[in-house]
Amino acid sequence: MSKPIETSSGHRGLDLAEPLIFELDGPGRCGVDLPEPDAVTNRLGGLERQAAIGLPGLSEPQVVRHFVRLSRNNFAIDAGLYPLGSCTMKHNPRLNEKVARLPGFADLHPMQPMETVQGALELIDTLAEWLCALTGMSAIAMSPAAGAHGELCGLMCIRAALEAKGDARQVVLVPTSAHGTNPATAAICGYRIEEIPADDRGRVDLAALKEKLGPHVAAIMLTNPNTCGLFETQIVEIAEAVHAAGAYFYCDGANFNAIVGKVRPGDLGIDCMHLNLHKTFSTPHGGGGPGSGPVVLAEALAPYAPLPMVVRGADGLELVEHKSEALGTAASFGRLKGFHGQMGMFVRALAFILSHGADGLRQVSEDAVLNANYVLARLQDLLTLSFPGPCMHEALFDDRFLQGTGVSTLDFAKAMIDEGFHPMTMYFPLVVSGAMLIEPTESESKDSLDQFIATMRHLAERARQGDAGYFAGAPHLAPYRRLNETQAARQPVLRWRPAVQEAAE
Ligand SMILES: *Cc1c(COP(=O)(O)O)cnc(C)c1O
């Protein structure tokens, strides 16, 4: 293997080296010319700045180049396929971005008088109606700021409902394949977590679940389709067993993209579910913007939803901030968040919904499932499929095909970077060894999937031919070579260093 070429500038081709913004600082540099202030009166009661506060001084072109260079170190859905399983990294339609930037939405202030935000409330209310209709649920809490926050909201509703019955319970059941946020949420809510194993079909083991149920169980948190990309075929029986034990059924709805327009979770016996607007309904995700995790609630949990709520009153729409018998908010557990959610995300999600329409949303899930199954079908002879297909929106492979090659899932993923592909989700879910979870979403064309598949096949064959050294050194071409990930997380080095130096350490 040849040594990477060292350059005198530190740049690698057009991958430009970039120092910290503080290292670009120069005395007297500024992006604007301001006149010297005259006759300044200090209105801070005599408080004076004792020393410079250390903000870097840069000209406007320097600032622009700094951030553009840094942004070129990022990979984004706008640059290429982003097959992160469980993340639904789909295209963000530009129409959504355009409407979210309309000043009437973008410049809203959360403290504006109610009569000046009627349009915004109307939009929130319309989106809420769509989300309830798509999920078959009777109420919705719009304020949660992301999926994990939605889980918190849902479990707080469940806890409030149980407390209202005087029925304190201690345990939340979570399948072994669950996203890490599920047990974390239950623990934050003060519950003890008990795991339910998966069966050999990658689904919840119903018999094991029934054994765990009892008067101490507050809820089950289940993802459907689950994180193996499989529909929980016994979900109705699961719901019945959970309800028979007096517990509630929380569904993690992060994978709703696989079933939107096809199945209404409310019809399956689910009591409460969060939606990731930043997955299913486009809207930038993965460092691209804030999240939004509305929670839909069945009738039994609706009275416990957080405040404020949008309510249609005699004078138009209002945000009800208080508990009220008349408005059905009497049993609310209170406020979850400072204000009423992420307006920009609501605008984008509604734009996505209205531009697709009911039939278009159904096609979203059908195309997402079709794309995932195309990947599955074209790779299953070379990679090892964890559970027999067909799958839903994502295909789960494991590392059995790498056995004896000296190549790990991590090595394989790093080699994908050299080929211009963002790796899939790795080592999750935990129920299989060396997981590779691939979610193409509906926005990829057949051409783009074919390129991806060809690359995956090439790498799988290369690994089998015993080229472990190549994989161990990957990525060879990325601006950064392989980091010690544990150390990088604990002692991040943010200063730019040439990759050659990195490799030598
Ligand atoms: C993404 C995801 C979450 C968490 O959502 P955030 O918006 O990242 O908090 C929870 N569960 C599953 C299955 C997910 O895929």
Coordinates of C-alpha atoms and ligand atoms in Angstrom, one line a residue:
M1 CA 0.0 0.0 0.0
S2 CA 1.5 3.4 -1.0
K3 CA 2.0 6.1 1.5
P4 CA -0.3 9.1 1.3
I5 CA 1.3 12.0 -0.5
E6 CA 2.4 14.9 1.7
T7 CA 1.9 18.4 0.4
S8 CA 3.7 21.6 1.5
S9 CA 0.5 23.5 2.0
G10 CA -1.3 20.9 4.1
H11 CA -4.1 21.0 1.5
R12 CA -5.0 17.7 -0.2
G13 CA -6.0 18.5 -3.7
L14 CA -9.1 20.7 -3.4
D15 CA -9.7 19.5 0.2
L16 CA -8.5 22.6 1.8
A17 CA -6.9 22.7 5.2
E18 CA -8.7 25.0 7.6
P19 CA -7.5 26.3 11.0
L20 CA -9.7 27.2 13.9
I21 CA -11.5 30.5 13.5
F22 CA -9.5 31.8 16.4
E23 CA -6.3 31.1 14.6
L24 CA -7.4 33.2 11.7
D25 CA -7.8 36.2 14.0
G26 CA -5.7 39.3 13.1
P27 CA -5.4 42.6 15.0
G28 CA -7.7 45.3 13.7
R29 CA -9.5 43.0 11.2
C30 CA -13.2 43.5 10.8
G31 CA -15.9 42.9 8.3
V32 CA -17.4 46.3 8.5
D33 CA -16.3 49.9 8.9
L34 CA -18.1 51.6 11.7
P35 CA -17.6 55.3 12.6
E36 CA -15.9 56.0 15.9
P37 CA -18.7 56.4 18.4
D38 CA -18.9 59.9 20.0
A39 CA -20.2 60.8 23.4
V40 CA -21.1 57.3 24.5
T41 CA -23.0 57.1 27.7
N42 CA -22.5 53.9 29.6
R43 CA -26.0 52.8 30.5
L44 CA -24.9 49.7 32.4
G45 CA -24.7 51.4 35.8
G46 CA -20.9 51.9 35.6
L47 CA -20.1 48.3 34.6
E48 CA -17.2 48.4 32.2
R49 CA -15.6 45.6 30.2
Q50 CA -12.3 44.8 31.9
A51 CA -10.6 43.0 29.0
A52 CA -11.2 42.1 25.4
I53 CA -13.7 39.2 25.2
G54 CA -11.7 37.3 22.7
L55 CA -14.0 37.3 19.6
P56 CA -12.0 36.7 16.5
G57 CA -11.6 39.6 14.1
L58 CA -12.0 38.6 10.4
S59 CA -13.0 40.2 7.2
E60 CA -16.1 39.0 5.4
P61 CA -14.4 37.0 2.7
Q62 CA -12.4 35.2 5.4
V63 CA -15.6 34.3 7.3
V64 CA -17.2 33.0 4.2
R65 CA -14.3 30.9 3.2
H66 CA -13.9 29.6 6.7
F67 CA -17.4 28.2 6.9
V68 CA -17.5 27.0 3.3
R69 CA -14.3 25.1 3.8
L70 CA -15.6 23.5 6.9
S71 CA -18.9 22.7 5.3
R72 CA -17.0 20.8 2.5
N73 CA -15.8 18.4 5.2
N74 CA -19.4 17.4 5.8
F75 CA -21.4 14.8 4.0
A76 CA -25.0 15.6 3.4
I77 CA -28.1 14.2 1.8
D78 CA -27.8 16.9 -0.8
A79 CA -24.4 15.4 -1.8
G80 CA -25.3 11.7 -2.1
L81 CA -27.0 8.6 -0.8
Y82 CA -27.1 8.6 3.0
P83 CA -28.2 5.0 3.9
L84 CA -28.2 5.3 7.7
G85 CA -30.7 2.7 8.9
S86 CA -33.3 4.0 11.3
C87 CA -32.7 7.6 10.3
T88 CA -34.8 8.0 7.1
M89 CA -32.3 10.4 5.5
K90 CA -34.6 11.4 2.6
H91 CA -34.5 14.3 0.3
N92 CA -35.7 17.6 1.7
P93 CA -37.9 19.2 -1.0
R94 CA -36.9 22.8 -1.8
L95 CA -40.5 23.8 -1.7
N96 CA -40.6 23.1 2.0
E97 CA -37.5 25.2 2.5
K98 CA -39.1 28.1 0.6
V99 CA -42.3 28.1 2.5
A100 CA -40.5 27.7 5.9
R101 CA -38.6 30.9 5.1
L102 CA -41.7 33.0 4.4
P103 CA -41.4 35.9 6.8
G104 CA -44.8 35.3 8.3
F105 CA -43.5 31.9 9.6
A106 CA -39.8 32.5 9.9
D107 CA -40.1 35.7 11.9
L108 CA -42.7 34.6 14.4
H109 CA -42.0 35.4 18.0
P110 CA -43.4 33.0 20.6
M111 CA -44.6 35.8 22.8
Q112 CA -46.7 37.5 20.0
P113 CA -50.3 38.3 20.9
M114 CA -52.6 35.5 20.0
E115 CA -54.6 37.5 17.4
T116 CA -51.4 38.1 15.4
V117 CA -50.5 34.4 15.1
Q118 CA -53.8 33.0 13.9
G119 CA -52.2 31.7 10.6
A120 CA -49.5 29.9 12.5
L121 CA -52.0 28.3 14.9
E122 CA -54.1 27.3 11.9
L123 CA -51.1 25.6 10.4
I124 CA -50.3 23.8 13.6
D125 CA -53.9 22.7 13.9
T126 CA -54.1 21.5 10.3
L127 CA -50.8 19.5 10.6
A128 CA -52.1 18.1 13.9
E129 CA -55.3 16.9 12.1
W130 CA -53.3 15.2 9.3
L131 CA -51.0 13.5 11.8
C132 CA -54.0 12.2 13.8
A133 CA -55.7 11.0 10.6
L134 CA -52.6 9.2 9.4
T135 CA -52.1 7.5 12.7
G136 CA -55.8 6.9 13.6
M137 CA -55.3 8.5 17.0
S138 CA -57.6 11.0 18.8
A139 CA -55.2 13.6 20.2
I140 CA -51.7 15.0 19.7
A141 CA -49.0 16.9 21.6
M142 CA -47.1 19.1 19.2
S143 CA -44.5 20.5 21.4
P144 CA -41.9 17.7 21.8
A145 CA -38.6 18.8 20.2
A146 CA -37.4 15.4 18.8
G147 CA -38.1 11.7 18.9
A148 CA -36.5 11.1 22.2
H149 CA -38.4 14.1 23.7
G150 CA -41.6 12.6 22.3
E151 CA -40.8 9.4 24.1
L152 CA -40.4 11.4 27.3
C153 CA -43.7 13.1 26.6
G154 CA -45.5 9.8 26.0
L155 CA -44.2 8.1 29.1
M156 CA -45.1 11.2 31.2
C157 CA -48.7 10.9 29.8
I158 CA -48.7 7.2 30.7
R159 CA -47.4 7.9 34.2
A160 CA -50.0 10.7 34.7
A161 CA -52.7 8.3 33.6
L162 CA -51.6 5.6 36.0
E163 CA -51.2 8.0 38.8
A164 CA -54.7 9.3 38.2
K165 CA -55.9 5.7 38.8
G166 CA -53.8 5.4 41.9
D167 CA -51.9 2.6 40.2
A168 CA -48.2 3.3 40.6
R169 CA -46.2 0.8 38.5
Q170 CA -42.4 0.4 38.3
V171 CA -41.4 -1.4 35.2
V172 CA -41.2 -0.6 31.5
L173 CA -40.6 -3.5 29.0
V174 CA -38.2 -2.8 26.1
P175 CA -37.2 -5.3 23.4
T176 CA -33.5 -6.0 23.0
S177 CA -33.6 -4.5 19.5
A178 CA -34.8 -1.1 20.8
H179 CA -33.2 2.2 20.0
G180 CA -31.1 3.3 23.0
T181 CA -33.4 6.3 23.6
N182 CA -36.2 3.9 24.7
P183 CA -34.6 2.5 27.9
A184 CA -33.0 5.9 28.5
T185 CA -36.4 7.6 28.5
A186 CA -38.0 5.0 30.7
A187 CA -35.1 5.4 33.2
I188 CA -35.4 9.2 33.2
C189 CA -39.1 8.7 34.0
G190 CA -38.0 6.6 37.0
Y191 CA -39.0 3.2 35.7
R192 CA -37.0 0.0 35.9
I193 CA -36.3 -1.5 32.5
E194 CA -36.8 -5.2 31.7
E195 CA -35.7 -6.5 28.3
I196 CA -37.8 -8.7 26.1
P197 CA -35.8 -11.0 23.8
A198 CA -36.3 -11.3 20.0
D199 CA -37.4 -14.6 18.5
D200 CA -35.4 -16.2 15.6
R201 CA -37.6 -14.2 13.1
G202 CA -36.3 -10.9 14.5
R203 CA -39.6 -10.1 16.2
V204 CA -40.6 -9.7 19.8
D205 CA -40.9 -13.1 21.5
L206 CA -44.6 -13.0 22.4
A207 CA -44.4 -15.9 24.9
A208 CA -41.4 -14.2 26.7
L209 CA -43.4 -10.9 26.7
K210 CA -46.4 -12.6 28.3
E211 CA -44.2 -14.0 31.0
K212 CA -42.9 -10.5 31.9
L213 CA -46.3 -8.8 32.0
G214 CA -47.9 -8.3 35.4
P215 CA -49.4 -5.6 37.7
H216 CA -46.0 -4.0 38.1
V217 CA -45.6 -3.2 34.4
A218 CA -46.5 0.3 33.4
A219 CA -45.9 0.1 29.6
I220 CA -44.1 -1.6 26.8
M221 CA -42.1 0.5 24.4
L222 CA -42.0 -1.2 21.0
T223 CA -40.8 0.0 17.6
N224 CA -42.9 -1.0 14.6
P225 CA -41.6 -1.7 12.0
N226 CA -38.8 -2.7 14.4
T227 CA -35.2 -1.8 14.1
C228 CA -34.5 -5.0 12.2
G229 CA -36.6 -3.5 9.5
L230 CA -39.4 -6.0 10.1
F231 CA -43.1 -5.5 10.8
E232 CA -44.1 -6.9 14.1
T233 CA -46.7 -9.4 12.8
Q234 CA -48.1 -10.2 16.2
I235 CA -48.6 -6.6 17.1
V236 CA -52.4 -7.0 17.7
E237 CA -51.8 -9.9 20.1
I238 CA -49.0 -7.9 21.8
A239 CA -51.4 -4.9 22.3
E240 CA -54.1 -7.3 23.7
A241 CA -51.7 -8.9 26.2
V242 CA -50.4 -5.5 27.3
H243 CA -53.9 -4.1 27.8
A244 CA -55.0 -7.2 29.6
A245 CA -52.2 -6.6 32.1
G246 CA -53.4 -3.0 32.7
A247 CA -50.3 -1.6 31.0
Y248 CA -50.1 0.9 28.1
F249 CA -48.6 0.4 24.7
Y250 CA -46.0 3.0 23.7
C251 CA -44.9 2.7 20.1
D252 CA -41.7 4.3 18.9
G253 CA -42.9 5.7 15.6
A254 CA -39.5 6.7 14.2
N255 CA -39.9 4.1 11.4
F256 CA -43.4 5.4 10.4
N257 CA -42.0 6.1 6.9
A258 CA -42.4 2.4 6.1
I259 CA -46.2 2.4 6.8
V260 CA -47.4 5.9 6.4
G261 CA -50.7 5.8 4.4
K262 CA -50.8 2.0 4.7
V263 CA -51.5 1.2 8.3
R264 CA -52.9 3.4 11.1
P265 CA -51.1 2.6 14.4
G266 CA -54.3 3.5 16.3
D267 CA -56.0 0.4 14.7
L268 CA -53.3 -1.8 16.0
G269 CA -54.1 -1.0 19.7
I270 CA -51.3 1.5 20.2
D271 CA -52.0 4.0 23.0
C272 CA -49.3 6.5 22.3
M273 CA -46.6 7.1 19.6
H274 CA -44.1 9.7 18.7
L275 CA -43.5 10.7 15.1
N276 CA -40.2 12.0 13.9
L277 CA -41.2 14.8 11.5
H278 CA -37.5 15.1 10.7
K279 CA -37.6 11.5 9.3
T280 CA -41.0 10.6 7.9
F281 CA -42.0 14.1 6.7
S282 CA -38.6 15.2 5.3
T283 CA -37.2 18.4 7.0
P284 CA -33.5 18.5 7.6
H285 CA -32.1 15.9 9.9
G286 CA -28.7 14.8 11.1
G287 CA -27.1 18.0 12.1
G288 CA -29.2 19.9 9.5
G289 CA -31.7 21.5 11.9
P290 CA -33.8 21.1 14.9
G291 CA -36.0 18.0 15.3
S292 CA -39.7 17.7 16.0
G293 CA -41.4 14.8 17.7
P294 CA -45.1 15.2 18.0
V295 CA -46.8 12.5 20.1
V296 CA -50.2 11.1 19.1
L297 CA -52.4 9.7 21.8
A298 CA -55.3 7.4 22.0
E299 CA -58.5 8.5 23.8
A300 CA -57.4 7.0 27.1
L301 CA -54.3 9.2 27.2
A302 CA -55.6 12.3 25.6
P303 CA -56.6 14.1 28.8
Y304 CA -53.0 13.9 30.0
A305 CA -51.3 15.6 27.1
P306 CA -49.0 18.5 27.9
L307 CA -49.9 22.1 27.7
P308 CA -50.3 24.4 25.9
M309 CA -52.8 23.1 23.4
V310 CA -54.3 24.7 20.3
V311 CA -58.0 25.0 21.0
R312 CA -60.6 26.6 18.7
G313 CA -62.5 29.2 20.7
A314 CA -65.1 31.8 20.0
D315 CA -62.4 34.3 19.0
G316 CA -60.5 32.0 16.8
L317 CA -57.6 29.7 17.7
E318 CA -55.9 30.0 21.0
L319 CA -53.1 28.3 22.9
V320 CA -54.6 27.1 26.1
E321 CA -51.9 27.3 28.8
H322 CA -54.0 26.3 31.8
K323 CA -55.8 23.2 33.1
S324 CA -59.5 23.5 32.3
E325 CA -62.4 21.1 32.7
A326 CA -64.3 22.7 29.9
L327 CA -61.5 22.5 27.4
G328 CA -60.6 18.9 28.3
T329 CA -57.1 19.8 29.6
A330 CA -57.9 19.3 33.3
A331 CA -55.7 16.2 33.8
S332 CA -52.7 17.5 31.8
F333 CA -49.3 16.8 33.3
G334 CA -48.4 20.4 32.5
R335 CA -45.7 22.0 30.4
L336 CA -43.1 20.0 28.5
K337 CA -41.2 22.7 26.8
G338 CA -40.7 26.5 26.8
F339 CA -42.9 27.2 23.8
H340 CA -45.1 25.3 21.4
G341 CA -42.7 23.3 19.3
Q342 CA -40.5 23.9 16.2
M343 CA -42.5 26.1 13.8
G344 CA -40.1 25.7 10.9
M345 CA -40.5 21.9 11.1
F346 CA -44.3 22.2 11.3
V347 CA -44.3 24.3 8.1
R348 CA -42.0 21.8 6.3
A349 CA -43.9 18.8 7.4
L350 CA -47.2 20.2 6.3
A351 CA -45.8 21.3 3.0
F352 CA -44.5 17.7 2.5
I353 CA -47.9 16.3 3.4
L354 CA -50.0 18.6 1.3
S355 CA -47.7 18.4 -1.8
H356 CA -47.9 14.6 -1.6
G357 CA -51.5 14.2 -0.7
A358 CA -53.0 11.1 0.8
D359 CA -52.2 8.9 -2.2
G360 CA -48.7 10.4 -2.5
L361 CA -47.9 9.6 1.1
R362 CA -49.0 6.0 0.6
Q363 CA -46.6 5.9 -2.4
V364 CA -43.8 7.3 -0.2
S365 CA -44.0 4.2 2.0
E366 CA -44.5 1.8 -0.9
D367 CA -41.4 3.2 -2.7
A368 CA -39.3 3.3 0.5
V369 CA -40.1 -0.4 1.1
L370 CA -39.6 -1.3 -2.6
N371 CA -36.1 0.4 -2.5
A372 CA -35.1 -1.4 0.6
N373 CA -36.2 -4.7 -0.8
Y374 CA -34.3 -4.0 -4.0
V375 CA -31.1 -3.5 -2.0
L376 CA -31.9 -6.6 0.0
A377 CA -32.5 -8.8 -3.1
R378 CA -29.4 -7.6 -4.9
L379 CA -27.0 -8.1 -1.9
Q380 CA -28.3 -11.2 -0.2
D381 CA -26.1 -13.6 -2.1
L382 CA -22.9 -11.9 -1.1
L383 CA -23.7 -10.3 2.3
T384 CA -25.4 -12.2 5.0
L385 CA -29.0 -11.2 5.6
S386 CA -29.9 -11.4 9.3
F387 CA -33.5 -12.4 9.0
P388 CA -35.3 -13.7 5.9
G389 CA -36.9 -11.0 3.8
P390 CA -38.9 -9.3 2.5
C391 CA -38.1 -6.4 4.8
M392 CA -39.9 -3.1 5.3
H393 CA -38.0 0.2 4.8
E394 CA -34.5 -1.0 5.7
A395 CA -32.5 -4.2 5.1
L396 CA -30.4 -5.7 8.0
F397 CA -27.2 -7.5 7.2
D398 CA -24.7 -8.8 9.7
D399 CA -21.0 -9.7 9.6
R400 CA -21.1 -13.4 9.1
F401 CA -20.0 -12.9 5.4
L402 CA -16.8 -11.3 6.8
Q403 CA -16.0 -14.3 9.0
G404 CA -12.4 -15.4 8.5
T405 CA -11.5 -12.4 6.3
G406 CA -10.0 -10.3 9.0
V407 CA -12.3 -7.5 8.0
S408 CA -14.8 -6.0 10.5
T409 CA -18.0 -4.1 9.9
L410 CA -16.2 -1.0 10.9
D411 CA -13.4 -1.7 8.3
F412 CA -16.0 -2.3 5.7
A413 CA -17.8 1.0 6.5
K414 CA -14.6 3.0 6.3
A415 CA -13.8 1.5 2.9
M416 CA -17.3 2.7 1.7
I417 CA -16.1 6.3 2.5
D418 CA -13.3 5.9 0.0
E419 CA -15.9 4.9 -2.6
G420 CA -17.9 8.0 -1.9
F421 CA -20.7 6.5 0.1
H422 CA -21.7 7.4 3.6
P423 CA -21.8 4.2 5.6
M424 CA -25.0 2.6 6.7
T425 CA -25.9 2.3 10.4
M426 CA -23.3 0.0 12.0
Y427 CA -23.5 -2.3 15.1
F428 CA -27.2 -1.4 15.6
P429 CA -29.5 -3.1 16.4
L430 CA -27.5 -5.1 18.9
V431 CA -29.4 -8.3 18.3
V432 CA -27.2 -9.4 15.5
S433 CA -23.4 -9.5 15.3
G434 CA -21.7 -6.5 13.5
A435 CA -25.0 -5.1 12.1
M436 CA -25.2 -3.2 8.9
L437 CA -28.6 -1.5 8.6
I438 CA -29.3 0.0 5.2
E439 CA -32.2 2.4 4.7
P440 CA -32.2 3.9 1.2
T441 CA -35.6 5.8 1.6
E442 CA -37.9 6.5 -1.3
S443 CA -36.0 9.4 -2.7
E444 CA -33.2 7.3 -4.3
S445 CA -33.4 6.5 -8.0
K446 CA -32.7 3.1 -9.4
D447 CA -29.4 4.4 -10.8
S448 CA -28.2 5.6 -7.5
L449 CA -29.2 2.3 -5.8
D450 CA -27.4 0.4 -8.6
Q451 CA -24.2 2.3 -8.0
F452 CA -24.4 1.7 -4.3
I453 CA -25.1 -2.0 -4.8
A454 CA -22.2 -2.4 -7.2
T455 CA -19.9 -0.8 -4.7
M456 CA -21.1 -3.0 -1.8
R457 CA -20.7 -6.1 -4.0
H458 CA -17.2 -5.0 -5.0
L459 CA -16.2 -4.4 -1.4
A460 CA -17.7 -7.7 -0.2
E461 CA -15.7 -9.6 -2.9
R462 CA -12.5 -7.7 -2.1
A463 CA -12.9 -8.6 1.6
R464 CA -13.4 -12.3 0.6
Q465 CA -10.3 -12.3 -1.6
G466 CA -8.3 -11.6 1.6
D467 CA -7.5 -7.9 1.2
A468 CA -7.8 -7.2 4.9
G469 CA -4.8 -4.8 4.9
Y470 CA -6.6 -2.5 2.5
F471 CA -9.7 -2.4 4.7
A472 CA -7.6 -1.9 7.9
G473 CA -6.1 1.3 6.4
A474 CA -9.4 2.7 5.1
P475 CA -10.4 5.4 4.6
H476 CA -7.4 6.2 2.4
L477 CA -8.9 9.1 0.5
A478 CA -11.0 11.0 3.1
P479 CA -9.7 14.3 4.5
Y480 CA -9.3 12.5 7.8
R481 CA -7.9 9.1 8.3
R482 CA -9.3 6.7 10.8
L483 CA -9.5 8.1 14.3
N484 CA -9.3 6.3 17.6
E485 CA -13.0 6.8 18.1
T486 CA -13.0 6.4 21.9
Q487 CA -10.3 9.0 22.2
A488 CA -11.9 11.2 19.6
A489 CA -15.1 11.3 21.6
R490 CA -13.4 12.0 24.9
Q491 CA -10.6 14.3 23.8
P492 CA -11.7 15.8 20.6
V493 CA -8.9 17.5 18.6
L494 CA -10.7 20.2 16.6
R495 CA -7.5 21.7 15.2
W496 CA -6.9 20.8 11.5
R497 CA -4.0 18.5 10.9
P498 CA -2.9 17.1 7.6
A499 CA -4.0 13.5 7.2
V500 CA -0.4 12.3 6.7
Q501 CA 0.4 13.5 10.2
E502 CA -2.8 11.8 11.5
A503 CA -1.8 8.5 9.9
A504 CA 1.7 8.7 11.4
E505 CA 0.5 9.0 15.0
Ligands
LIG1 C1 -34.3 8.4 15.5 C2 -34.9 7.4 16.4 C3 -35.2 7.8 17.7 C4 -34.9 9.2 18.3 O1 -35.3 10.3 17.6 P1 -34.5 11.7 17.8 O2 -35.3 12.6 17.0 O3 -33.1 11.5 17.3 O4 -34.5 12.0 19.3 C5 -35.9 6.9 18.5 N1 -36.2 5.7 18.1 C6 -35.8 5.3 16.9 C7 -36.2 3.8 16.5 C8 -35.2 6.1 16.0 O5 -34.8 5.7 14.8

